[in-house]
Coordinates of C-alpha atoms in Angstrom, one line a residue:
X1 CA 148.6 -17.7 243.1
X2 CA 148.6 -14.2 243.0
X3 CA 148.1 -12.3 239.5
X4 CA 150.0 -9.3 238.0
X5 CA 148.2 -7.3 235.9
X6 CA 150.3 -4.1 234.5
X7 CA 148.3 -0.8 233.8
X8 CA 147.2 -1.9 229.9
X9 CA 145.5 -5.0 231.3
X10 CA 142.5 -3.5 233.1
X11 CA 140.3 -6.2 230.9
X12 CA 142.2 -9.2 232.8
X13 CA 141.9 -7.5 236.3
X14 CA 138.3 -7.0 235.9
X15 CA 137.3 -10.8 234.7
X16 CA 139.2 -11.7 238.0
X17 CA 136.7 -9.5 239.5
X18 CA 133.7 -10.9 237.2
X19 CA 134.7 -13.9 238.3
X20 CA 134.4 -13.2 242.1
X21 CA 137.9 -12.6 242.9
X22 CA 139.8 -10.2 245.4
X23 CA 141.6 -7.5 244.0
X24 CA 144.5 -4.9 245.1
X25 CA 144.3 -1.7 242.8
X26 CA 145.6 1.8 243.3
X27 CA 143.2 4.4 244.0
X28 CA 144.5 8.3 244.3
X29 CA 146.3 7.5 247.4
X30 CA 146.7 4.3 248.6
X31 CA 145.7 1.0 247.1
X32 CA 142.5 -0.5 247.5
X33 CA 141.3 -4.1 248.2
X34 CA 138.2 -4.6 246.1
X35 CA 135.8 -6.9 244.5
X36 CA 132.0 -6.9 243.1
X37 CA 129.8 -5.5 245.6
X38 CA 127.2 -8.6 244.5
X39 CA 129.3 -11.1 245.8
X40 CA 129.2 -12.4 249.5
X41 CA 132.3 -14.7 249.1
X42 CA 133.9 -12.1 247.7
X43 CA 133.1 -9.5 250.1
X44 CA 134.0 -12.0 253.2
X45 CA 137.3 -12.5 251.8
X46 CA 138.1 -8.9 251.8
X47 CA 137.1 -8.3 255.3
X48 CA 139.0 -11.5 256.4
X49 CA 142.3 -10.1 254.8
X50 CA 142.0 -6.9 256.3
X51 CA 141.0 -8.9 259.4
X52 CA 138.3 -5.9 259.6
X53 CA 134.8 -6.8 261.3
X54 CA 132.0 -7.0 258.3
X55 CA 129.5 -4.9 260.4
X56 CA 132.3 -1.4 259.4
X57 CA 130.9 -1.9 255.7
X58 CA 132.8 -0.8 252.9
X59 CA 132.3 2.1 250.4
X60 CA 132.0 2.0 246.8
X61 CA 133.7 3.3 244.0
X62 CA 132.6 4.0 240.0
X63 CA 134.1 5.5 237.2
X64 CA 131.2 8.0 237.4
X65 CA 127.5 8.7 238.6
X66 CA 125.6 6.4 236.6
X67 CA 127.6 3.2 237.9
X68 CA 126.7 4.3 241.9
X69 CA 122.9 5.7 241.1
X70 CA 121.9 2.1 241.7
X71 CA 123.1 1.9 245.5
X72 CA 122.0 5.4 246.2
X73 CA 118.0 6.1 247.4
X74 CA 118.6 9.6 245.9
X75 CA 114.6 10.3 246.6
X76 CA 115.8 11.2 250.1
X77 CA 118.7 13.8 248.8
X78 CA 117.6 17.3 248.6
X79 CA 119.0 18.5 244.9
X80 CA 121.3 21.2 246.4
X81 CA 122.8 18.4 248.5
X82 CA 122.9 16.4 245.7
X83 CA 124.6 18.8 243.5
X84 CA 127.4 19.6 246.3
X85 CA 128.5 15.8 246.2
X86 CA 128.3 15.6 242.5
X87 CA 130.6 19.1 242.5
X88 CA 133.2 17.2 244.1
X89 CA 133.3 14.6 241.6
X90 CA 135.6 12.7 240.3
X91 CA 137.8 13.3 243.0
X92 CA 138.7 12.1 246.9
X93 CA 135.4 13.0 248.2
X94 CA 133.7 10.2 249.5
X95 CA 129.8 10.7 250.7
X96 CA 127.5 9.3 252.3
X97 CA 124.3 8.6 251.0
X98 CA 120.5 7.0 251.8
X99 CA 121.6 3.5 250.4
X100 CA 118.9 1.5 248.4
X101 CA 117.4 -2.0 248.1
X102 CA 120.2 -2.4 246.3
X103 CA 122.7 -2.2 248.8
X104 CA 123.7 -5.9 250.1
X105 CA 123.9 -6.2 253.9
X106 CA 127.3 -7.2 253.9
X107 CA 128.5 -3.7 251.7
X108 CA 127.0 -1.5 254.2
X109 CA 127.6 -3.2 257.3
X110 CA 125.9 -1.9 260.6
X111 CA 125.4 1.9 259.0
X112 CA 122.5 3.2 257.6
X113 CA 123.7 4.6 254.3
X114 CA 126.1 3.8 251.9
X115 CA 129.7 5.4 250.8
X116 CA 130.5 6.4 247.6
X117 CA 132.8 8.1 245.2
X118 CA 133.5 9.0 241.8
X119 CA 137.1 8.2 241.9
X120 CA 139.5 10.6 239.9
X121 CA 142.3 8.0 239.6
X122 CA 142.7 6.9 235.8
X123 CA 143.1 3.0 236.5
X124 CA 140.9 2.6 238.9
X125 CA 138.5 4.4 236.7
X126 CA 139.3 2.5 234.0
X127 CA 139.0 -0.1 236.0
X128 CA 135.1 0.1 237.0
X129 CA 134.4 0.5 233.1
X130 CA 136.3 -2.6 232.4
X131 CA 134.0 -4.2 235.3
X132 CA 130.9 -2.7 233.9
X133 CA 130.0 -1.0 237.6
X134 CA 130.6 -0.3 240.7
X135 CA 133.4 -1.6 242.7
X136 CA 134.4 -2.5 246.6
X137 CA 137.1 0.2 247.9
X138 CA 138.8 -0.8 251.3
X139 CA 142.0 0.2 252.3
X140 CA 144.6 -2.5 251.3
X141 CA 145.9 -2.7 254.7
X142 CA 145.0 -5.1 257.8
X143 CA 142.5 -3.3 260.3
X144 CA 144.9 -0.6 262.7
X145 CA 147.7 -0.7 260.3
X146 CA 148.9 2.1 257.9
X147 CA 147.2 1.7 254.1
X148 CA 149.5 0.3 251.5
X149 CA 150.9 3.2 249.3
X150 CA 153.2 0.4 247.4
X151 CA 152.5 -2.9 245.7
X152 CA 155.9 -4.2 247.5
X153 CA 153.5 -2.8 251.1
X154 CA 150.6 -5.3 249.6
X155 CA 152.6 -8.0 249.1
X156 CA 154.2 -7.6 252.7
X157 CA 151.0 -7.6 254.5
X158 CA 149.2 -9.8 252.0
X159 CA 151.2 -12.3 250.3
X160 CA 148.9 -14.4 247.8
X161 CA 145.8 -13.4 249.7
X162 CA 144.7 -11.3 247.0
X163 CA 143.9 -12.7 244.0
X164 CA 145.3 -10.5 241.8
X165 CA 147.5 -7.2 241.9
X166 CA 147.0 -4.0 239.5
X167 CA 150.4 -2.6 238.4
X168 CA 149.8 1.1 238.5
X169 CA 150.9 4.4 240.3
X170 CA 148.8 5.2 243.3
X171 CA 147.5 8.9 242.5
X172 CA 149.1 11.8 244.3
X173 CA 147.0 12.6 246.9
X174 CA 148.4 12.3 250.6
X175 CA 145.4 10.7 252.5
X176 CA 142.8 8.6 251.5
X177 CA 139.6 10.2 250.2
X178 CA 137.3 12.9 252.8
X179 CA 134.1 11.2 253.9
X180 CA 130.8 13.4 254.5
X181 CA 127.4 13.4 255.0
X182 CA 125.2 14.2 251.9
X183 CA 122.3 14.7 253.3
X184 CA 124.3 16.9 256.8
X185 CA 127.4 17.9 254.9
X186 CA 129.1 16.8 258.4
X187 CA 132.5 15.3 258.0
X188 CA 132.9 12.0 259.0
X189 CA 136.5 11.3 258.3
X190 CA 138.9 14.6 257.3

């Protein structure tokens, strides 16, 4: 059955994710599917809802630095580079970086480094905190659809799929988040 949290209960949203559920939260444009980056089950769950190939990876989010250092072999970023990502944060700017040992297989998929972003978008912020870390953040949308801007648009190409459903404003940005290169500063996604 499909849970309901409302904006003031981020605490119950992220035991559902302690707990190894599947989540569908707002981010500052669309909403997100997401889930603990730990957790295989999890993670398979997501990519069989968005009916999404596992070897496209996912990125992750945090509610700043500290909770995506972990992931991130930031040995292999030049500081200038560095500081041009962290510049962009929190906000829609998603980079790429040199993942680390701590990257599972299954969050990365068939690429080489990682994405990440410090989101700007209060309860998904709030979120991460809640959560203690880092969090999945796919698209809540099946693979070649349009991303869900709505709960009413998750629930219509979800159902009960997800376990649970965070009540809150998407932010007011009109595409999901830029993706670049850290290391290039090439754009991957505009």
């Amino acid at each position: 059955m499909l849970h309901r949290y409302g904006a003031s209960e981020i605490e119950g949203a992220a035991a559902l994710l302690k707990a190894g559920g599947v989540l569908a939260y707002p981010t500052e444009a669309v909403f997100g599917l997401g889930c603990d980056p730990q957790n295989l089950a999890a993670c398979e769950r997501v990519f069989a809802l968005k009916q999404r190939p596992p070897e496209q990876g996912v990125l992750l989010i945090g509610a700043d630095f500290a909770q995506l250092e972990p992931y991130l072999a930031l040995d292999q970023v030049p500081e200038e580079r560095l500081q041009v990502a962290r510049a962009s944060w929190p906000g829609p700017h998603t980079w790429v970086f040199p993942r680390s040992a701590a990257v599972p297989p299954w969050v990365c998929g068939g690429h080489e480094g990682i994405a990440v972003r410090v989101t700007a978008h209060e309860p998904a912020a709030a979120l991460c905190r809640a959560f203690g870390g880092a969090l999945v953040s796919t698209s809540a949308n099946p693979h070649d659809q349009p991303p869900a801007r709505t709960a009413q648009e998750v629930a219509a190409y979800f159902g009960d799929g997800p376990d649970g459903l965070l009540l809150a404003p998407v932010g007011g940005d009109a595409a999901p988040s830029s993706i670049r290169d850290v290391l290039s500063g090439a754009i991957i996604r505009a």
